[in-house]
mmCIF file of C-alpha atoms in Angstrom:
data_model
loop_
_atom_site.group_PDB
_atom_site.id
_atom_site.type_symbol
_atom_site.label_atom_id
_atom_site.label_comp_id
_atom_site.label_asym_id
_atom_site.label_seq_id
_atom_site.Cartn_x
_atom_site.Cartn_y
_atom_site.Cartn_z
ATOM 1 C CA UNK A 1 -274.897 189.457 -33.080
ATOM 2 C CA UNK A 2 -276.080 188.459 -29.583
ATOM 3 C CA UNK A 3 -272.492 188.811 -28.360
ATOM 4 C CA UNK A 4 -272.275 192.318 -29.846
ATOM 5 C CA UNK A 5 -275.476 193.428 -28.068
ATOM 6 C CA UNK A 6 -274.166 191.940 -24.863
ATOM 7 C CA UNK A 7 -270.924 193.991 -25.126
ATOM 8 C CA UNK A 8 -272.752 197.319 -25.737
ATOM 9 C CA UNK A 9 -275.103 196.658 -22.845
ATOM 10 C CA UNK A 10 -272.164 195.986 -20.514
ATOM 11 C CA UNK A 11 -270.515 199.246 -21.614
ATOM 12 C CA UNK A 12 -273.668 201.291 -21.011
ATOM 13 C CA UNK A 13 -274.107 199.647 -17.626
ATOM 14 C CA UNK A 14 -270.519 200.426 -16.600
ATOM 15 C CA UNK A 15 -270.934 204.078 -17.672
ATOM 16 C CA UNK A 16 -274.082 204.354 -15.603
ATOM 17 C CA UNK A 17 -272.252 202.996 -12.582
ATOM 18 C CA UNK A 18 -269.618 205.750 -12.716
ATOM 19 C CA UNK A 19 -269.889 208.313 -9.830
ATOM 20 C CA UNK A 20 -272.027 211.384 -10.534
ATOM 21 C CA UNK A 21 -270.472 214.873 -10.192
ATOM 22 C CA UNK A 22 -272.549 217.683 -8.511
ATOM 23 C CA UNK A 23 -271.456 221.360 -8.673
ATOM 24 C CA UNK A 24 -273.575 223.956 -6.698
ATOM 25 C CA UNK A 25 -271.751 227.062 -7.937
ATOM 26 C CA UNK A 26 -273.757 229.678 -9.781
ATOM 27 C CA UNK A 27 -273.135 230.019 -13.480
ATOM 28 C CA UNK A 28 -271.808 233.597 -13.024
ATOM 29 C CA UNK A 29 -269.374 232.554 -10.337
ATOM 30 C CA UNK A 30 -268.205 229.549 -12.353
ATOM 31 C CA UNK A 31 -267.677 231.715 -15.440
ATOM 32 C CA UNK A 32 -265.663 234.286 -13.437
ATOM 33 C CA UNK A 33 -263.360 231.582 -12.069
ATOM 34 C CA UNK A 34 -262.755 230.163 -15.512
ATOM 35 C CA UNK A 35 -261.875 233.547 -16.938
ATOM 36 C CA UNK A 36 -259.362 234.182 -14.175
ATOM 37 C CA UNK A 37 -257.654 230.841 -14.774
ATOM 38 C CA UNK A 38 -257.464 231.428 -18.484
ATOM 39 C CA UNK A 39 -255.861 234.759 -18.043
ATOM 40 C CA UNK A 40 -253.342 233.473 -15.518
ATOM 41 C CA UNK A 41 -252.395 230.116 -17.292
ATOM 42 C CA UNK A 42 -249.957 230.067 -20.215
ATOM 43 C CA UNK A 43 -251.401 228.930 -23.524
ATOM 44 C CA UNK A 44 -249.133 225.906 -23.846
ATOM 45 C CA UNK A 45 -250.109 224.756 -20.348
ATOM 46 C CA UNK A 46 -253.797 225.187 -21.140
ATOM 47 C CA UNK A 47 -253.410 223.055 -24.235
ATOM 48 C CA UNK A 48 -251.703 220.299 -22.302
ATOM 49 C CA UNK A 49 -254.266 220.332 -19.477
ATOM 50 C CA UNK A 50 -257.194 220.066 -21.869
ATOM 51 C CA UNK A 51 -255.973 218.222 -24.964
ATOM 52 C CA UNK A 52 -254.149 215.375 -23.244
ATOM 53 C CA UNK A 53 -257.052 214.247 -20.994
ATOM 54 C CA UNK A 54 -259.432 214.592 -23.911
ATOM 55 C CA UNK A 55 -257.220 212.536 -26.230
ATOM 56 C CA UNK A 56 -256.712 209.936 -23.541
ATOM 57 C CA UNK A 57 -260.457 209.671 -23.003
ATOM 58 C CA UNK A 58 -261.106 209.411 -26.734
ATOM 59 C CA UNK A 59 -258.367 206.804 -27.099
ATOM 60 C CA UNK A 60 -259.773 204.802 -24.217
ATOM 61 C CA UNK A 61 -263.273 204.828 -25.693
ATOM 62 C CA UNK A 62 -261.852 203.947 -29.107
ATOM 63 C CA UNK A 63 -259.923 201.002 -27.714
ATOM 64 C CA UNK A 64 -262.976 199.743 -25.867
ATOM 65 C CA UNK A 65 -265.103 200.094 -28.983
ATOM 66 C CA UNK A 66 -262.491 198.448 -31.206
ATOM 67 C CA UNK A 67 -262.040 195.616 -28.706
ATOM 68 C CA UNK A 68 -265.779 194.972 -28.542
ATOM 69 C CA UNK A 69 -266.172 195.097 -32.310
ATOM 70 C CA UNK A 70 -263.113 192.984 -32.844
ATOM 71 C CA UNK A 71 -264.199 190.471 -30.230
ATOM 72 C CA UNK A 72 -267.707 190.281 -31.631
ATOM 73 C CA UNK A 73 -266.438 190.051 -35.193
ATOM 74 C CA UNK A 74 -263.954 187.340 -34.246
ATOM 75 C CA UNK A 75 -266.589 185.358 -32.374
ATOM 76 C CA UNK A 76 -269.040 185.810 -35.228
ATOM 77 C CA UNK A 77 -266.468 184.710 -37.825
ATOM 78 C CA UNK A 78 -265.450 181.828 -35.614
ATOM 79 C CA UNK A 79 -269.067 180.753 -35.257
ATOM 80 C CA UNK A 80 -269.515 180.967 -39.027
ATOM 81 C CA UNK A 81 -266.291 179.040 -39.538
ATOM 82 C CA UNK A 82 -267.381 176.345 -37.088
ATOM 83 C CA UNK A 83 -270.750 176.137 -38.816
ATOM 84 C CA UNK A 84 -269.078 175.924 -42.221
ATOM 85 C CA UNK A 85 -266.630 173.345 -40.947
ATOM 86 C CA UNK A 86 -269.490 171.405 -39.429
ATOM 87 C CA UNK A 87 -271.239 171.396 -42.789
ATOM 88 C CA UNK A 88 -268.015 170.295 -44.459
ATOM 89 C CA UNK A 89 -267.455 167.540 -41.899
ATOM 90 C CA UNK A 90 -271.026 166.373 -42.307
ATOM 91 C CA UNK A 91 -270.639 166.371 -46.074
ATOM 92 C CA UNK A 92 -267.326 164.545 -45.809
ATOM 93 C CA UNK A 93 -268.802 161.999 -43.408
ATOM 94 C CA UNK A 94 -271.697 161.421 -45.763
ATOM 95 C CA UNK A 95 -269.306 161.086 -48.677
ATOM 96 C CA UNK A 96 -267.057 158.736 -46.714
ATOM 97 C CA UNK A 97 -270.076 156.743 -45.622
ATOM 98 C CA UNK A 98 -271.158 156.371 -49.230
ATOM 99 C CA UNK A 99 -267.645 155.520 -50.396
ATOM 100 C CA UNK A 100 -267.195 153.057 -47.526
ATOM 101 C CA UNK A 101 -270.371 151.250 -48.466
ATOM 102 C CA UNK A 102 -269.274 151.064 -52.073
ATOM 103 C CA UNK A 103 -265.742 149.949 -51.155
ATOM 104 C CA UNK A 104 -267.194 147.353 -48.800
ATOM 105 C CA UNK A 105 -269.113 145.867 -51.696
ATOM 106 C CA UNK A 106 -265.978 145.893 -53.826
ATOM 107 C CA UNK A 107 -263.990 144.193 -51.075
ATOM 108 C CA UNK A 108 -266.701 141.640 -50.535
ATOM 109 C CA UNK A 109 -266.786 140.929 -54.251
ATOM 110 C CA UNK A 110 -263.024 140.930 -54.644
ATOM 111 C CA UNK A 111 -262.052 138.924 -51.558
ATOM 112 C CA UNK A 112 -263.737 135.560 -51.795
ATOM 113 C CA UNK A 113 -263.406 133.200 -48.859
ATOM 114 C CA UNK A 114 -262.633 129.896 -50.605
ATOM 115 C CA UNK A 115 -262.270 126.608 -48.794
ATOM 116 C CA UNK A 116 -259.826 124.050 -50.127
ATOM 117 C CA UNK A 117 -260.603 120.339 -49.833
ATOM 118 C CA UNK A 118 -257.173 119.126 -50.986
ATOM 119 C CA UNK A 119 -253.826 118.931 -49.261
ATOM 120 C CA UNK A 120 -250.266 119.302 -50.540
ATOM 121 C CA UNK A 121 -247.392 118.371 -48.241
ATOM 122 C CA UNK A 122 -245.591 121.432 -46.920
ATOM 123 C CA UNK A 123 -242.738 119.660 -45.131
ATOM 124 C CA UNK A 124 -240.958 116.413 -45.846
ATOM 125 C CA UNK A 125 -241.412 115.258 -42.244
ATOM 126 C CA UNK A 126 -245.214 115.544 -42.452
ATOM 127 C CA UNK A 127 -246.937 112.177 -42.096
ATOM 128 C CA UNK A 128 -250.310 111.488 -43.688
ATOM 129 C CA UNK A 129 -252.798 108.782 -42.781
ATOM 130 C CA UNK A 130 -256.000 108.051 -44.697
ATOM 131 C CA UNK A 131 -258.971 107.528 -42.387
ATOM 132 C CA UNK A 132 -262.518 106.795 -43.551
ATOM 133 C CA UNK A 133 -266.033 107.920 -42.676
ATOM 134 C CA UNK A 134 -269.443 107.422 -44.315
ATOM 135 C CA UNK A 135 -272.065 109.746 -45.785
ATOM 136 C CA UNK A 136 -275.360 110.325 -44.015
ATOM 137 C CA UNK A 137 -277.090 107.568 -46.021
ATOM 138 C CA UNK A 138 -274.280 105.126 -45.258
ATOM 139 C CA UNK A 139 -273.753 104.447 -48.946
ATOM 140 C CA UNK A 140 -270.301 105.904 -49.732
ATOM 141 C CA UNK A 141 -266.988 105.806 -47.883
ATOM 142 C CA UNK A 142 -265.309 109.225 -47.651
ATOM 143 C CA UNK A 143 -261.512 109.489 -47.246
ATOM 144 C CA UNK A 144 -260.157 111.851 -44.590
ATOM 145 C CA UNK A 145 -256.457 112.733 -44.757
ATOM 146 C CA UNK A 146 -255.022 113.051 -41.271
ATOM 147 C CA UNK A 147 -251.880 115.223 -41.330
ATOM 148 C CA UNK A 148 -249.367 115.260 -38.470
ATOM 149 C CA UNK A 149 -246.064 117.111 -38.801
ATOM 150 C CA UNK A 150 -244.757 115.732 -35.490
ATOM 151 C CA UNK A 151 -245.458 112.060 -36.175
ATOM 152 C CA UNK A 152 -242.733 109.427 -36.303
ATOM 153 C CA UNK A 153 -244.687 107.694 -39.060
ATOM 154 C CA UNK A 154 -245.976 104.906 -36.832
ATOM 155 C CA UNK A 155 -249.587 104.276 -38.021
ATOM 156 C CA UNK A 156 -250.821 102.024 -35.190
ATOM 157 C CA UNK A 157 -251.718 104.860 -32.851
ATOM 158 C CA UNK A 158 -253.749 106.677 -35.521
ATOM 159 C CA UNK A 159 -255.712 103.690 -36.818
ATOM 160 C CA UNK A 160 -256.662 102.690 -33.293
ATOM 161 C CA UNK A 161 -258.208 106.099 -32.611
ATOM 162 C CA UNK A 162 -260.061 106.631 -35.882
ATOM 163 C CA UNK A 163 -263.355 107.806 -34.416
ATOM 164 C CA UNK A 164 -261.713 110.095 -31.869
ATOM 165 C CA UNK A 165 -259.960 111.949 -34.712
ATOM 166 C CA UNK A 166 -263.049 112.279 -36.927
ATOM 167 C CA UNK A 167 -265.544 112.836 -34.106
ATOM 168 C CA UNK A 168 -266.001 116.555 -34.827
ATOM 169 C CA UNK A 169 -266.939 115.802 -38.443
ATOM 170 C CA UNK A 170 -270.066 114.019 -37.235
ATOM 171 C CA UNK A 171 -271.465 117.437 -36.344
ATOM 172 C CA UNK A 172 -269.506 119.723 -38.665
ATOM 173 C CA UNK A 173 -269.993 117.724 -41.882
ATOM 174 C CA UNK A 174 -272.892 115.415 -41.094
ATOM 175 C CA UNK A 175 -270.971 112.163 -41.555
ATOM 176 C CA UNK A 176 -271.317 108.749 -39.899
ATOM 177 C CA UNK A 177 -268.668 106.441 -38.496
ATOM 178 C CA UNK A 178 -268.156 102.706 -38.209
ATOM 179 C CA UNK A 179 -267.715 101.250 -34.672
ATOM 180 C CA UNK A 180 -263.961 100.720 -34.883
ATOM 181 C CA UNK A 181 -263.601 101.085 -31.094
ATOM 182 C CA UNK A 182 -263.928 97.301 -30.693
ATOM 183 C CA UNK A 183 -261.117 96.549 -33.170
ATOM 184 C CA UNK A 184 -257.332 96.782 -32.728
ATOM 185 C CA UNK A 185 -255.162 97.293 -35.835
ATOM 186 C CA UNK A 186 -251.449 96.501 -35.713
ATOM 187 C CA UNK A 187 -248.933 97.029 -38.511
ATOM 188 C CA UNK A 188 -245.859 94.805 -38.557
ATOM 189 C CA UNK A 189 -242.972 94.007 -40.893
ATOM 190 C CA UNK A 190 -242.280 97.669 -41.701
ATOM 191 C CA UNK A 191 -245.983 98.319 -42.395
ATOM 192 C CA UNK A 192 -246.206 95.520 -44.953
ATOM 193 C CA UNK A 193 -248.422 93.303 -42.827
ATOM 194 C CA UNK A 194 -251.559 94.222 -40.887
ATOM 195 C CA UNK A 195 -253.305 92.371 -38.053
ATOM 196 C CA UNK A 196 -256.894 93.007 -36.939
ATOM 197 C CA UNK A 197 -257.690 91.701 -33.451
ATOM 198 C CA UNK A 198 -261.046 91.618 -31.669
ATOM 199 C CA UNK A 199 -262.213 90.272 -28.335
ATOM 200 C CA UNK A 200 -263.384 86.687 -28.040
ATOM 201 C CA UNK A 201 -266.949 87.979 -27.495
ATOM 202 C CA UNK A 202 -266.863 90.371 -30.479
ATOM 203 C CA UNK A 203 -270.040 90.630 -32.550
ATOM 204 C CA UNK A 204 -269.953 92.263 -35.958
ATOM 205 C CA UNK A 205 -272.625 94.995 -36.403
ATOM 206 C CA UNK A 206 -275.704 93.466 -38.046
ATOM 207 C CA UNK A 207 -276.968 94.350 -41.524
ATOM 208 C CA UNK A 208 -275.553 94.268 -45.045
ATOM 209 C CA UNK A 209 -274.978 98.044 -45.076
ATOM 210 C CA UNK A 210 -272.466 97.692 -42.228
ATOM 211 C CA UNK A 211 -270.688 94.894 -44.076
ATOM 212 C CA UNK A 212 -270.479 96.909 -47.290
ATOM 213 C CA UNK A 213 -269.243 100.035 -45.484
ATOM 214 C CA UNK A 214 -266.681 98.011 -43.527
ATOM 215 C CA UNK A 215 -265.226 96.699 -46.787
ATOM 216 C CA UNK A 216 -265.138 100.158 -48.437
ATOM 217 C CA UNK A 217 -263.512 101.820 -45.435
ATOM 218 C CA UNK A 218 -260.785 99.178 -45.085
ATOM 219 C CA UNK A 219 -260.055 99.436 -48.806
ATOM 220 C CA UNK A 220 -259.645 103.223 -48.551
ATOM 221 C CA UNK A 221 -257.470 103.162 -45.445
ATOM 222 C CA UNK A 222 -255.098 100.254 -46.031
ATOM 223 C CA UNK A 223 -254.594 99.588 -49.746
ATOM 224 C CA UNK A 224 -252.298 102.681 -50.008
ATOM 225 C CA UNK A 225 -249.837 100.650 -47.886
ATOM 226 C CA UNK A 226 -249.897 97.845 -50.406
ATOM 227 C CA UNK A 227 -251.908 95.619 -48.061
ATOM 228 C CA UNK A 228 -253.973 93.023 -49.934
ATOM 229 C CA UNK A 229 -255.132 90.924 -46.954
ATOM 230 C CA UNK A 230 -255.671 91.756 -43.281
ATOM 231 C CA UNK A 231 -254.906 88.948 -40.836
ATOM 232 C CA UNK A 232 -257.985 88.678 -38.599
ATOM 233 C CA UNK A 233 -257.964 87.035 -35.174
ATOM 234 C CA UNK A 234 -259.546 87.024 -31.759
ATOM 235 C CA UNK A 235 -257.563 87.584 -28.575
ATOM 236 C CA UNK A 236 -257.367 83.781 -28.374
ATOM 237 C CA UNK A 237 -255.802 83.693 -31.868
ATOM 238 C CA UNK A 238 -258.940 82.175 -33.402
ATOM 239 C CA UNK A 239 -260.561 83.228 -36.713
ATOM 240 C CA UNK A 240 -263.110 86.038 -36.511
ATOM 241 C CA UNK A 241 -266.772 85.859 -37.453
ATOM 242 C CA UNK A 242 -267.527 89.030 -39.432
ATOM 243 C CA UNK A 243 -271.287 88.923 -40.004
ATOM 244 C CA UNK A 244 -272.145 88.323 -43.660
ATOM 245 C CA UNK A 245 -268.465 87.668 -44.450
ATOM 246 C CA UNK A 246 -268.489 84.584 -42.238
ATOM 247 C CA UNK A 247 -265.575 83.242 -40.226
ATOM 248 C CA UNK A 248 -262.281 84.539 -41.571
ATOM 249 C CA UNK A 249 -258.607 84.439 -40.690
ATOM 250 C CA UNK A 250 -257.819 86.830 -43.548
ATOM 251 C CA UNK A 251 -259.895 89.712 -44.816
ATOM 252 C CA UNK A 252 -259.214 90.513 -48.516
ATOM 253 C CA UNK A 253 -258.894 94.120 -49.709
ATOM 254 C CA UNK A 254 -259.581 95.572 -53.153
ATOM 255 C CA UNK A 255 -257.361 98.191 -54.781
ATOM 256 C CA UNK A 256 -258.909 101.630 -55.093
ATOM 257 C CA UNK A 257 -258.635 103.319 -58.495
ATOM 258 C CA UNK A 258 -260.659 105.197 -61.139
ATOM 259 C CA UNK A 259 -262.781 107.154 -58.694
ATOM 260 C CA UNK A 260 -265.273 109.889 -59.628
ATOM 261 C CA UNK A 261 -265.278 112.704 -57.067
ATOM 262 C CA UNK A 262 -268.271 114.902 -56.352
ATOM 263 C CA UNK A 263 -269.329 117.270 -53.552
ATOM 264 C CA UNK A 264 -270.921 115.908 -50.405
ATOM 265 C CA UNK A 265 -272.826 118.433 -48.287
ATOM 266 C CA UNK A 266 -275.299 117.440 -45.631
ATOM 267 C CA UNK A 267 -277.821 120.260 -45.191
ATOM 268 C CA UNK A 268 -275.758 123.470 -44.812
ATOM 269 C CA UNK A 269 -272.720 121.897 -43.138
ATOM 270 C CA UNK A 270 -269.103 121.639 -44.262
ATOM 271 C CA UNK A 271 -268.437 120.238 -47.720
ATOM 272 C CA UNK A 272 -266.318 117.181 -48.454
ATOM 273 C CA UNK A 273 -265.124 115.573 -51.671
ATOM 274 C CA UNK A 274 -266.661 112.129 -52.020
ATOM 275 C CA UNK A 275 -265.781 109.270 -54.442
ATOM 276 C CA UNK A 276 -269.039 107.983 -55.889
ATOM 277 C CA UNK A 277 -267.828 105.443 -58.434
ATOM 278 C CA UNK A 278 -264.953 103.114 -57.637
ATOM 279 C CA UNK A 279 -263.275 100.758 -60.106
ATOM 280 C CA UNK A 280 -266.275 101.064 -62.425
ATOM 281 C CA UNK A 281 -265.159 103.739 -64.891
ATOM 282 C CA UNK A 282 -262.666 103.011 -67.648
ATOM 283 C CA UNK A 283 -261.555 106.488 -68.787
ATOM 284 C CA UNK A 284 -261.053 109.950 -67.331
ATOM 285 C CA UNK A 285 -263.285 111.331 -70.095
ATOM 286 C CA UNK A 286 -266.170 109.181 -68.858
ATOM 287 C CA UNK A 287 -265.441 110.265 -65.292
ATOM 288 C CA UNK A 288 -265.652 113.957 -66.229
ATOM 289 C CA UNK A 289 -269.027 113.332 -67.882
ATOM 290 C CA UNK A 290 -270.337 111.693 -64.700
ATOM 291 C CA UNK A 291 -269.048 114.640 -62.670
ATOM 292 C CA UNK A 292 -271.699 116.814 -64.371
ATOM 293 C CA UNK A 293 -274.487 114.763 -62.733
ATOM 294 C CA UNK A 294 -275.909 115.009 -59.224
ATOM 295 C CA UNK A 295 -276.009 111.679 -57.442
ATOM 296 C CA UNK A 296 -278.511 110.925 -54.753
ATOM 297 C CA UNK A 297 -279.269 113.001 -51.703
ATOM 298 C CA UNK A 298 -276.611 115.481 -50.510
ATOM 299 C CA UNK A 299 -274.249 114.691 -53.431
ATOM 300 C CA UNK A 300 -273.778 117.392 -56.071
ATOM 301 C CA UNK A 301 -272.134 117.553 -59.486
ATOM 302 C CA UNK A 302 -268.728 119.226 -59.549
ATOM 303 C CA UNK A 303 -268.669 120.263 -63.237
ATOM 304 C CA UNK A 304 -271.390 122.687 -64.448
ATOM 305 C CA UNK A 305 -274.024 121.139 -66.675
ATOM 306 C CA UNK A 306 -273.995 124.049 -69.146
ATOM 307 C CA UNK A 307 -270.381 123.557 -70.222
ATOM 308 C CA UNK A 308 -268.662 121.134 -72.560
ATOM 309 C CA UNK A 309 -265.059 120.045 -72.359
ATOM 310 C CA UNK A 310 -262.266 118.648 -74.448
ATOM 311 C CA UNK A 311 -259.550 116.454 -72.992
ATOM 312 C CA UNK A 312 -256.062 116.203 -74.445
ATOM 313 C CA UNK A 313 -253.412 113.851 -73.108
ATOM 314 C CA UNK A 314 -250.108 115.741 -73.230
ATOM 315 C CA UNK A 315 -248.362 112.602 -71.956
ATOM 316 C CA UNK A 316 -249.281 109.405 -70.202
ATOM 317 C CA UNK A 317 -249.206 111.311 -66.902
ATOM 318 C CA UNK A 318 -250.362 114.823 -67.870
ATOM 319 C CA UNK A 319 -253.632 116.056 -69.348
ATOM 320 C CA UNK A 320 -255.083 119.351 -70.595
ATOM 321 C CA UNK A 321 -258.809 119.985 -70.100
ATOM 322 C CA UNK A 322 -260.426 122.848 -72.049
ATOM 323 C CA UNK A 323 -263.919 124.045 -71.162
ATOM 324 C CA UNK A 324 -266.522 126.049 -73.040
ATOM 325 C CA UNK A 325 -268.233 128.976 -71.321
ATOM 326 C CA UNK A 326 -270.468 128.521 -68.296
ATOM 327 C CA UNK A 327 -272.448 130.973 -66.199
ATOM 328 C CA UNK A 328 -270.864 129.400 -63.113
ATOM 329 C CA UNK A 329 -267.258 129.956 -64.181
ATOM 330 C CA UNK A 330 -265.378 132.700 -62.325
ATOM 331 C CA UNK A 331 -262.736 133.123 -59.674
ATOM 332 C CA UNK A 332 -265.141 131.624 -57.139
ATOM 333 C CA UNK A 333 -265.732 128.651 -54.868
ATOM 334 C CA UNK A 334 -267.708 126.643 -57.451
ATOM 335 C CA UNK A 335 -264.920 126.774 -60.011
ATOM 336 C CA UNK A 336 -262.235 126.076 -57.424
ATOM 337 C CA UNK A 337 -264.199 123.042 -56.155
ATOM 338 C CA UNK A 338 -264.479 121.777 -59.742
ATOM 339 C CA UNK A 339 -260.718 122.078 -60.222
ATOM 340 C CA UNK A 340 -260.045 120.216 -56.974
ATOM 341 C CA UNK A 341 -262.530 117.439 -57.757
ATOM 342 C CA UNK A 342 -260.899 116.934 -61.162
ATOM 343 C CA UNK A 343 -257.393 116.914 -59.655
ATOM 344 C CA UNK A 344 -258.180 114.177 -57.135
ATOM 345 C CA UNK A 345 -260.162 112.225 -59.747
ATOM 346 C CA UNK A 346 -257.239 112.446 -62.190
ATOM 347 C CA UNK A 347 -254.918 111.121 -59.480
ATOM 348 C CA UNK A 348 -256.977 107.919 -59.158
ATOM 349 C CA UNK A 349 -256.586 107.417 -62.936
ATOM 350 C CA UNK A 350 -252.825 107.590 -62.608
ATOM 351 C CA UNK A 351 -252.214 111.166 -63.813
ATOM 352 C CA UNK A 352 -249.625 113.367 -62.126
ATOM 353 C CA UNK A 353 -250.769 116.819 -63.283
ATOM 354 C CA UNK A 354 -253.698 118.609 -64.931
ATOM 355 C CA UNK A 355 -253.719 121.831 -66.945
ATOM 356 C CA UNK A 356 -256.980 123.804 -67.104
ATOM 357 C CA UNK A 357 -258.215 126.128 -69.864
ATOM 358 C CA UNK A 358 -261.281 127.862 -68.407
ATOM 359 C CA UNK A 359 -262.800 130.896 -70.218
ATOM 360 C CA UNK A 360 -262.762 133.514 -67.445
ATOM 361 C CA UNK A 361 -261.177 136.972 -67.050
ATOM 362 C CA UNK A 362 -258.657 135.746 -64.515
ATOM 363 C CA UNK A 363 -255.430 133.822 -64.586
ATOM 364 C CA UNK A 364 -256.110 132.259 -61.211
ATOM 365 C CA UNK A 365 -258.980 130.552 -59.433
ATOM 366 C CA UNK A 366 -258.517 130.576 -55.697
ATOM 367 C CA UNK A 367 -255.006 129.295 -55.096
ATOM 368 C CA UNK A 368 -254.665 127.655 -58.531
ATOM 369 C CA UNK A 369 -253.043 129.231 -61.585
ATOM 370 C CA UNK A 370 -254.758 128.413 -64.858
ATOM 371 C CA UNK A 371 -253.042 127.280 -68.082
ATOM 372 C CA UNK A 372 -250.189 125.804 -66.076
ATOM 373 C CA UNK A 373 -249.769 122.177 -65.088
ATOM 374 C CA UNK A 374 -251.148 121.696 -61.560
ATOM 375 C CA UNK A 375 -249.823 118.651 -59.713
ATOM 376 C CA UNK A 376 -252.337 116.226 -58.261
ATOM 377 C CA UNK A 377 -252.689 116.498 -54.470
ATOM 378 C CA UNK A 378 -251.170 114.433 -51.697
ATOM 379 C CA UNK A 379 -254.425 114.146 -49.799
ATOM 380 C CA UNK A 380 -258.131 114.955 -49.813
ATOM 381 C CA UNK A 381 -260.441 116.319 -47.086
ATOM 382 C CA UNK A 382 -257.497 117.190 -44.821
ATOM 383 C CA UNK A 383 -257.629 117.072 -41.050
ATOM 384 C CA UNK A 384 -254.452 118.751 -39.826
ATOM 385 C CA UNK A 385 -253.117 118.082 -36.336
ATOM 386 C CA UNK A 386 -250.814 120.363 -34.321
#
């Protein structure tokens, strides 16, 4: 409407600016002149001289009026359209904002970021080496599977740099290490024999906890090679004094089997699977029962306490485990961690695969498909190089 008033004002202003016409003839003289011209001009000529200018003037005013009205109407409609479109855009943005928030929740619920603590070999040329670290209380040895796809399979380099490989886990997972920097390991005879050499001035770390952890770590790292005794020597080829173990030229190892895996988490740091019972449990059924119990500081149960289970041996190497309902069961990290802890536990009891029957509305948990035989893993707590 403001635009319309502006157009009419401009028109009035332009009309006012037109030149004024002044005629000083008397009315009688003007009338006499007109009469003479009418009498002397043919009728058709008179019509053309009067009608055409009049029509042209009327047409001009009409066009100006129509243009102004049309322009104003167009601008007014355009303004209304813009306003309507603005309202629509605002409404759509609000709707999209609401939908986006809802979809975000759906995505967050649907896409669960699950962390695996097991490793399955992807390529035949991949080499795996089991290193060892300790929990924060220096009570349990924790296996770390070092994976290197470019390795030639020579273990000496890896076992002489143990703490350099696991150094980041000290911060990331809250673990502790043994001072292996003062010890040189050397495999010979196609990895069937192992030498441990220390300097002539070597002193074993004091305390029984260091002795116990030393034994557990060596068992974890070297019994997979079939090593039963480590040949110990100084640089001068003399026997080695190893604290509470005394002076030895051979250090005996104990086979690792029948482990019970639980979750180790120091404060809010990365989780690791930790074997809490070694060579103490007779059956997998007993192991699963123990996996429902927390154990000490930073060590959590891996099977929910509000569920029961039934174990069926489908063969000497394959088992089926059926669970009753639990409030924790879902396609989530807790259930996936339970599956992984059971898989690595079953491996230490000599099983090759485990089938799970878990009452949830999903055929998969993380990367594992339920009600199908899942092979036991190649490694646990993987640390992948390259």
